[in-house]
Short mmCIF file of C-alpha atoms in Angstrom, two decimals:
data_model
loop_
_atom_site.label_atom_id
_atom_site.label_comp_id
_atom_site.label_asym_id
_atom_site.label_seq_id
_atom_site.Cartn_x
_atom_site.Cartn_y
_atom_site.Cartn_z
CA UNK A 14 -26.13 -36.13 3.94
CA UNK A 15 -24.47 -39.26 4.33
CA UNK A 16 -21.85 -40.43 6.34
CA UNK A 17 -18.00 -39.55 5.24
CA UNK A 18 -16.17 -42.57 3.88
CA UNK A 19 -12.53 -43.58 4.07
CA UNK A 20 -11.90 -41.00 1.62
CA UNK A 21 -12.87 -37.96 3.22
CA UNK A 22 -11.66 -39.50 6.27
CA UNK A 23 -8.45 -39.72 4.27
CA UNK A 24 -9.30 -35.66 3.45
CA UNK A 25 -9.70 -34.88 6.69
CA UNK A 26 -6.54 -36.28 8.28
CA UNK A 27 -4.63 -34.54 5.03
CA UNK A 28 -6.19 -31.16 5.55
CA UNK A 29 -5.89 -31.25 9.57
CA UNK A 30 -2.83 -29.06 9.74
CA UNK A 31 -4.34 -26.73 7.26
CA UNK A 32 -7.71 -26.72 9.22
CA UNK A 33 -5.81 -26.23 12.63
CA UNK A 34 -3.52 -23.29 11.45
CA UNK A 35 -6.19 -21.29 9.33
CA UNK A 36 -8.82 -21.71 12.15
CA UNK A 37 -6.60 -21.33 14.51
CA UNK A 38 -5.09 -18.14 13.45
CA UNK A 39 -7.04 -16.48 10.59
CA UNK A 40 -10.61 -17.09 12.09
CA UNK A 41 -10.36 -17.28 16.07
CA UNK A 42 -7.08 -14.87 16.43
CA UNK A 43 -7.74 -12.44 13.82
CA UNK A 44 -11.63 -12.06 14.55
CA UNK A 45 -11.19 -12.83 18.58
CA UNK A 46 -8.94 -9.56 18.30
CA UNK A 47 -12.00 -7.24 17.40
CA UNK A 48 -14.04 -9.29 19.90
CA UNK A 49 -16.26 -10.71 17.43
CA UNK A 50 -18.18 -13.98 18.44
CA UNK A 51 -19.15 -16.18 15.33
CA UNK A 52 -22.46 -16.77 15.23
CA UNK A 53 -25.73 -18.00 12.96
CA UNK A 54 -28.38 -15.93 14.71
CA UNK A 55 -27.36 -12.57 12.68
CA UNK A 56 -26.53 -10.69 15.40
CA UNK A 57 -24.25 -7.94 15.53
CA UNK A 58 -20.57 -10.01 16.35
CA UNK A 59 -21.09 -12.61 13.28
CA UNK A 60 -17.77 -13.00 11.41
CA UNK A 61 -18.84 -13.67 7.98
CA UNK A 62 -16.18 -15.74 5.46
CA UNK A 63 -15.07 -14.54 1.88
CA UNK A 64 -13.64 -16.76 -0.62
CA UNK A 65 -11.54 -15.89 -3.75
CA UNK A 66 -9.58 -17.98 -6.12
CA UNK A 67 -9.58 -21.02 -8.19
CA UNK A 68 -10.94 -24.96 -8.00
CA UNK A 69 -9.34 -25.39 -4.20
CA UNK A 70 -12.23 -23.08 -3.19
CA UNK A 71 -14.40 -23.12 -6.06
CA UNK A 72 -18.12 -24.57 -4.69
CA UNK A 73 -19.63 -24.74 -7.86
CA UNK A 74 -20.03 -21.12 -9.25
CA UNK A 75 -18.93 -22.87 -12.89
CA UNK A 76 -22.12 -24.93 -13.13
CA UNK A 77 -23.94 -21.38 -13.77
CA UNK A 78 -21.34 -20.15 -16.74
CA UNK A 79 -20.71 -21.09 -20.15
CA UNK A 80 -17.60 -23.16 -20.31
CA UNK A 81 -16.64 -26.62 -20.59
CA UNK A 82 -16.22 -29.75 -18.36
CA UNK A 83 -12.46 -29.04 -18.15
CA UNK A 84 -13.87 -26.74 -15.85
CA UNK A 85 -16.71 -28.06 -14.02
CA UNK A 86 -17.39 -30.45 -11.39
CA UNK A 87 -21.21 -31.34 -11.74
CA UNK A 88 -21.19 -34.75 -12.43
CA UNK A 89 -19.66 -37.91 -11.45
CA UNK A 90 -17.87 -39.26 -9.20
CA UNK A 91 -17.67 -35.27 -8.39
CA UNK A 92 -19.18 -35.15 -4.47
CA UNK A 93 -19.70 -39.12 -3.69
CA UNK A 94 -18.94 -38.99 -0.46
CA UNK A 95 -20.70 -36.47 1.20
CA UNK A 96 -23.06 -34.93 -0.51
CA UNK A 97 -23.98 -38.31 -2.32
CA UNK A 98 -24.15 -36.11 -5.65
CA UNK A 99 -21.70 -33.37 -7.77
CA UNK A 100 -22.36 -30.04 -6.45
CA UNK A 101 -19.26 -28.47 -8.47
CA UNK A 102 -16.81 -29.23 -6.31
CA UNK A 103 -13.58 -30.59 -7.51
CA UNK A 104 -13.62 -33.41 -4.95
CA UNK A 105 -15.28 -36.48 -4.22
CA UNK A 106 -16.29 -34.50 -0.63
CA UNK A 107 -15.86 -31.46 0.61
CA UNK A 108 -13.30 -28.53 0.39
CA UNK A 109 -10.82 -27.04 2.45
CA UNK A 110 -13.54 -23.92 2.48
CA UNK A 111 -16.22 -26.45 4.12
CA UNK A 112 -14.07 -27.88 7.00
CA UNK A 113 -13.21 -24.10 7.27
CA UNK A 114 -16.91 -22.96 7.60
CA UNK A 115 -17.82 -25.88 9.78
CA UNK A 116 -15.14 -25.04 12.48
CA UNK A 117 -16.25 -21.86 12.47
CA UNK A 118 -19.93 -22.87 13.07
CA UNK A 119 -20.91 -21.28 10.17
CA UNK A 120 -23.45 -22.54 6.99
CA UNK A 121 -21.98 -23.90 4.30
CA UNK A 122 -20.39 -20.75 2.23
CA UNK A 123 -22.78 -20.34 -1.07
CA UNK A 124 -21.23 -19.85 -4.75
CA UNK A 125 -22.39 -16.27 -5.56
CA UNK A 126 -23.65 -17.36 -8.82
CA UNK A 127 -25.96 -19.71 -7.42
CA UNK A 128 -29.59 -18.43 -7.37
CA UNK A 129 -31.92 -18.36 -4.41
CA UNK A 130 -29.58 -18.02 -1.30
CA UNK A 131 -29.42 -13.98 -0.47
CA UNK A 132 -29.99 -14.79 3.16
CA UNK A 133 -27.08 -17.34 3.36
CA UNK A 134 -24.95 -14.67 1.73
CA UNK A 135 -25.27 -12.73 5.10
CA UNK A 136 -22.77 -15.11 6.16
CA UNK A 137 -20.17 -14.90 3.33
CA UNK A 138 -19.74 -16.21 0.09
CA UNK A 139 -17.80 -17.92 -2.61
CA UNK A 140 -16.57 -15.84 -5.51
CA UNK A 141 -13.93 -18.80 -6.57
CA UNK A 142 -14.12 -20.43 -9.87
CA UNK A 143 -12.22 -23.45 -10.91
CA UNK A 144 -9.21 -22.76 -13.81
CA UNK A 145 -9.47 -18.99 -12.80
CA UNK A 146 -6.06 -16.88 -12.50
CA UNK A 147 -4.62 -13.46 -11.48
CA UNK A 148 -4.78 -12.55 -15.14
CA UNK A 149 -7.38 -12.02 -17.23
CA UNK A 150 -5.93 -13.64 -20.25
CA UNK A 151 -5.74 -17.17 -17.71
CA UNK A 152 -8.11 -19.32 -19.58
CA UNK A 153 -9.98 -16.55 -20.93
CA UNK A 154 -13.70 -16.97 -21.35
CA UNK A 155 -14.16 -20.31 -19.85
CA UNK A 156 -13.78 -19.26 -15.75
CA UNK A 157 -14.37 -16.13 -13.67
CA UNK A 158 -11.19 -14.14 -13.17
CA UNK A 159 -9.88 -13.06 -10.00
CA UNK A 160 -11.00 -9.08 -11.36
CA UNK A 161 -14.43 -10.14 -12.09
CA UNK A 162 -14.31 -12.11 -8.52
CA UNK A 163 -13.98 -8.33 -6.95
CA UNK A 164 -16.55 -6.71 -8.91
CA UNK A 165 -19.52 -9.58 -7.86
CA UNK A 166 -18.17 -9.21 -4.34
CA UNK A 167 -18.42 -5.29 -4.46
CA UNK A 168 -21.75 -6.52 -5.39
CA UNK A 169 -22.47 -8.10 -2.17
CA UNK A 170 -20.84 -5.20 0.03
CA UNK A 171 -23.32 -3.05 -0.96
CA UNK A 172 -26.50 -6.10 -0.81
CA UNK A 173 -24.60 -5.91 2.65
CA UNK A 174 -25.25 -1.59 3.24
CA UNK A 175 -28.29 -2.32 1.74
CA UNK A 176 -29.49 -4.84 4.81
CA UNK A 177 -27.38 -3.72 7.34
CA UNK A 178 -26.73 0.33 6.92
CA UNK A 179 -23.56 1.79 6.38
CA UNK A 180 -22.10 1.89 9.67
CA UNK A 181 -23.09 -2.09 10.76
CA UNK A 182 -22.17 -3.16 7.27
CA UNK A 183 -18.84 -1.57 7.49
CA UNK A 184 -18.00 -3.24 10.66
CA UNK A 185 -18.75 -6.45 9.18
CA UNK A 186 -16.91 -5.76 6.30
CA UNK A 187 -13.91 -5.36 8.87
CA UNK A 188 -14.50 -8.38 10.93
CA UNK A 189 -14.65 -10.72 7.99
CA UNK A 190 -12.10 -13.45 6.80
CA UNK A 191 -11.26 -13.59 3.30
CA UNK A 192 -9.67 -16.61 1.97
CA UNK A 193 -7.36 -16.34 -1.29
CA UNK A 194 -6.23 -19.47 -3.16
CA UNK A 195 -5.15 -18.09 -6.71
CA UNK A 196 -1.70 -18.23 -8.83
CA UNK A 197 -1.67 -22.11 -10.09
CA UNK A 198 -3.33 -21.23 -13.39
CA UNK A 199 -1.44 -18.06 -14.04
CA UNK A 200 1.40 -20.43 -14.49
CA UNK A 201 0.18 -23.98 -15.20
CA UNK A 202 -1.38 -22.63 -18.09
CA UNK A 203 1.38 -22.06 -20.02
CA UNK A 204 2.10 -25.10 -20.34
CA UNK A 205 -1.27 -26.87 -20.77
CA UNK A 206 -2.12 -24.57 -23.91
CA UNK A 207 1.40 -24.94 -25.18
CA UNK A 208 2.20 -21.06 -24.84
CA UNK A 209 5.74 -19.69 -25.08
CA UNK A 210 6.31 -16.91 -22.62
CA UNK A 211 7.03 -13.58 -24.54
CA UNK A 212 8.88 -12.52 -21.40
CA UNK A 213 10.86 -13.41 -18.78
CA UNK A 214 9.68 -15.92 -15.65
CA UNK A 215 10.14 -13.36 -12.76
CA UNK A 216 8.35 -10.69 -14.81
CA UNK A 217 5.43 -13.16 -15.56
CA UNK A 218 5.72 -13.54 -11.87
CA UNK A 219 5.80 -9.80 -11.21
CA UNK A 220 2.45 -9.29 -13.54
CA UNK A 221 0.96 -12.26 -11.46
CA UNK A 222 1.59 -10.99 -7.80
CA UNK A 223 0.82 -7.47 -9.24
CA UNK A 224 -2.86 -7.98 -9.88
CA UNK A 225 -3.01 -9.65 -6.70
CA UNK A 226 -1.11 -6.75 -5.03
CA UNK A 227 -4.39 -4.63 -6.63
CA UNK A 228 -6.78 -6.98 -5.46
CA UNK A 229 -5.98 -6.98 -1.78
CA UNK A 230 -5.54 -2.93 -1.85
CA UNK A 231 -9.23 -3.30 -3.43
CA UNK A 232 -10.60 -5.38 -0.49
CA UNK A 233 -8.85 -3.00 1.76
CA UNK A 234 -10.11 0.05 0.91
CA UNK A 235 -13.12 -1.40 0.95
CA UNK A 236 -12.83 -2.41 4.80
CA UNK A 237 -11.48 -5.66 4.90
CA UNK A 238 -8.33 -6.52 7.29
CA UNK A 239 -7.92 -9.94 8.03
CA UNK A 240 -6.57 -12.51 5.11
CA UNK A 241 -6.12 -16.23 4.73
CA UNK A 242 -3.42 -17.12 1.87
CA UNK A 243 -2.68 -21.11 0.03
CA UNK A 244 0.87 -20.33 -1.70
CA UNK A 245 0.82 -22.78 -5.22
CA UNK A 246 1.63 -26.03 -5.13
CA UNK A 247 4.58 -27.62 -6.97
CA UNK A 248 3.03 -27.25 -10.07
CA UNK A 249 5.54 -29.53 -12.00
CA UNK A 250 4.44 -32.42 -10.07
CA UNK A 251 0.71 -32.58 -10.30
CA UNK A 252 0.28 -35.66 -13.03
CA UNK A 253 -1.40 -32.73 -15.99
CA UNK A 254 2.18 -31.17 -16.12
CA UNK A 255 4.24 -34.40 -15.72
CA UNK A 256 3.28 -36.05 -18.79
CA UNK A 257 4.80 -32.78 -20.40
CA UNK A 258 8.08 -33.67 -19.31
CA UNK A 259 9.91 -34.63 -22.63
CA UNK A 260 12.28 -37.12 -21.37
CA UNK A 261 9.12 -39.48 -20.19
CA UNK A 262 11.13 -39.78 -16.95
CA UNK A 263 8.86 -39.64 -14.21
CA UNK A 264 10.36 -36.59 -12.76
CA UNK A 265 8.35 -33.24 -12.21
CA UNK A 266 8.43 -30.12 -14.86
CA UNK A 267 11.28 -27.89 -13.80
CA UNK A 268 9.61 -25.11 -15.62
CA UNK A 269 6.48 -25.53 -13.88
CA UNK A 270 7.55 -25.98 -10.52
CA UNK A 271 10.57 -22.53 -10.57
CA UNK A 272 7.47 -20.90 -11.21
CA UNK A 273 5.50 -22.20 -8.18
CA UNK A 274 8.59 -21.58 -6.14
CA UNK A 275 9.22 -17.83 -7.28
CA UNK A 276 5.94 -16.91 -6.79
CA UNK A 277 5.46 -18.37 -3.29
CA UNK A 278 8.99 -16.23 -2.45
CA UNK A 279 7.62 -12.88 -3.74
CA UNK A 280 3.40 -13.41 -2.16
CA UNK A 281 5.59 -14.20 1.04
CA UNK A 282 7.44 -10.87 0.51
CA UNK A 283 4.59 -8.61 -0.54
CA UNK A 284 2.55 -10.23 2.57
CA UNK A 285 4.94 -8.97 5.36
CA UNK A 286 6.08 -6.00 3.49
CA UNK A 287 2.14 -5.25 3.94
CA UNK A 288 1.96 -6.16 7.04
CA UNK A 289 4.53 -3.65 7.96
CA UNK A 290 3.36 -0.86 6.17
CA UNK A 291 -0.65 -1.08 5.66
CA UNK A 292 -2.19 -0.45 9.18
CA UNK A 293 -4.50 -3.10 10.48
CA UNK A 294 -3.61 -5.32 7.75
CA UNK A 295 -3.43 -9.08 8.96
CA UNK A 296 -2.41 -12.27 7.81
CA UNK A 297 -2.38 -16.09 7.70
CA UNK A 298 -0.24 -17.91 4.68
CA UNK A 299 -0.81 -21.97 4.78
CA UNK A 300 2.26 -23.30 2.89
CA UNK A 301 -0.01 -25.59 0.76
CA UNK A 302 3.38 -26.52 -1.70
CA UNK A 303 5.51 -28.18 1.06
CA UNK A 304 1.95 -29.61 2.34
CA UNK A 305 1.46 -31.41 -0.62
CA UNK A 306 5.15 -32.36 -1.29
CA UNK A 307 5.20 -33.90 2.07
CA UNK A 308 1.74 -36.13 0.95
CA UNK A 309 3.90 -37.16 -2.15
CA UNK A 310 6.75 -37.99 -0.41
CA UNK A 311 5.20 -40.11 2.62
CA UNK A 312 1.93 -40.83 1.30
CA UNK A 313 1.51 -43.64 3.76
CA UNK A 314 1.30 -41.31 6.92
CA UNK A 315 -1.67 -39.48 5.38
CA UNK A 316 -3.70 -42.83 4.70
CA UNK A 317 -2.76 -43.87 1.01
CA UNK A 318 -0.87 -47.32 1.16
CA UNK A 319 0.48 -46.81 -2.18
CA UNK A 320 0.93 -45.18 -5.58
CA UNK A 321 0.65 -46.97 -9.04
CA UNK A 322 0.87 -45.78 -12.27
CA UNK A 323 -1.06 -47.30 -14.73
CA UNK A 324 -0.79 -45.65 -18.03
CA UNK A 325 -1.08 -42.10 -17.98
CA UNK A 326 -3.27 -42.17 -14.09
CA UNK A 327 -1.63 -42.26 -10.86
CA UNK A 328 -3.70 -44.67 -8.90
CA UNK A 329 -3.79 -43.92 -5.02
CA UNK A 330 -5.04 -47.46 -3.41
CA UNK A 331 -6.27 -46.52 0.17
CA UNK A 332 -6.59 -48.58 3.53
CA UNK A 333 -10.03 -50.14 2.09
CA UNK A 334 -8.68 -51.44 -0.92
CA UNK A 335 -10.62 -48.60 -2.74
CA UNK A 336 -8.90 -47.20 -5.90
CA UNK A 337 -8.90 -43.60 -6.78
CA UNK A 338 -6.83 -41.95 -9.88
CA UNK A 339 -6.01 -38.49 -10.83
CA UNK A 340 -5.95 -38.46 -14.24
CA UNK A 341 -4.17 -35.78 -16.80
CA UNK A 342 -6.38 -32.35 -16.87
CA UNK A 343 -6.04 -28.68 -16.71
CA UNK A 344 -8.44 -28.25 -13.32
CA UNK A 345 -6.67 -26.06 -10.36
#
């Protein structure tokens, strides 16, 4: 692998509080409290790491379905500066999940629909997928839903009792971090495919945190305890749902970004309302929307030196003199 440029120098420094608080208190306070050592030898105190969602986690499991390059990141200038080609990340590096994995001293976490790698999958796995939602209906056919996530990691619990017996699989099961990053596209797609809601906001909102209310139940019963949440980002912002704005203003999507904000409020509320009432249930939430706000706001204290807009791309110039631009698309 090569050496990390400016830009995922620029990555790390705008990920650091993320890293520090997830590590922090999701991997090394959650699984220090059942005394389990991370490890790579297999032994009996690894903490293995689970990962759910959409493209913030996604390692590439959409270069194995049948969709389209709205959804994929497997070519250029996908992965330049790390792995020195696209592995189906959507980033020119790594993810939040990799920093993650490396703190933790563990592999890098492999997409579950990538062939070849059932030993690596003793250590966790991705079940993420790029432009994936909550709902079914969320880009339908083109990404893996957070429902089909669950079944293909039921999948893997029981590769797990398979290789490990009941009883050492269960503890596992128990000791593991799973990572959630899911919501954006349950919302942003509304937009993007020109949709008119046939009911209100808060109960789209309601449906949303519902099937993710079922979800976590799901991993519960099945043994898990300790979670790591990313609320949504202000979706009206990002420069896909900008250019929707009608009055070509510059300003953010109101629609877009009361959604982000009323979902945050109610995961936030189901969270400690489970924390209270499901025993042994444990938590992390990184507040990803007032992260990236902040980045927006004062871009020049995490590395960019300034914004342009040229056209329809917002042009970041960093401290090199390197140009990178986000340009309009649908990927979350």
């Amino acid at each position: 692998m090569r050496e990390s440029t400016l830009m995922e120098k620029v990555t790390r420094r705008t990920i650091s509080s993320f890293i520090f608080f997830i590590v922090s208190s999701t991997i090394l306070f959650l699984a220090g409290k059942s005394s389990a050592k991370i490890s790579h030898n297999g032994d009996n105190n690894m903490t293995a790491l689970f990962l759910f969602g959409d493209s913030f986690l996604d390692a590439g499991n959409n270069n194995y379905i049948n969709t389209t390059t709205l959804d994929q990141a497997n070519f250029p200038p996908y992965g330049q500066t790390f792995f020195g080609l696209p592995t189906g990340r959507f980033s020119d590096g790594r993810l939040i999940s990799d920093f993650i994995a490396e703190y933790a001293n563990l592999p890098l976490i492999p997409p579950f629909l990538e062939p070849g790698n059932s030993q690596k999958k003793l250590y966790g796995v991705n079940f993420a997928s790029a432009g994936a939602g909550a709902l079914v209906e969320t880009f339908q056919g083109s990404v893996i839903n957070l429902r089909t996530q669950l079944d293909h990691y039921k999948k893997v619990e029981r590769l797990w009792r398979t290789n490990f017996g009941k009883e050492e699989s269960k503890k596992r099961i128990s000791r593991a971090v799973y990572l959630i990053s899911i919501g954006s596209n349950d919302y942003s797609s509304i937009f993007l495919t020109n949709q008119s809601l046939p009911i209100s906001m808060s109960q789209h909102v309601d449906i949303v945190i519902g099937n993710l209310t079922t979800f976590i139940h799901e991993i519960y019963k099945i043994g898990g305890r300790k979670f790591g949440f990313l609320n949504v980002p202000d979706l009206g912002c990002f420069p896909a749902l900008r250019i929707l704005q009608p009055k070509n203003d510059d300003s953010c999507l109101r629609d877009a970004s009361r959604l982000a904000s009323m979902h945050n409020r109610a995961l936030t509320n189901l969270l400690f309302q489970m924390q209270r009432q499901v025993k042994g249930f444990k938590f992390s939430l990184f507040d990803m929307n007032k992260s990236l706000r902040l980045r927006m706001q004062h871009p020049s204290k995490f590395g960019a030196i300034k914004g342009l807009k040229k056209g329809k791309k917002l042009v970041v110039e960093l401290g090199s003199g390197e140009e990178y631009s986000a340009v309009e698309g649908r990927e979350l």
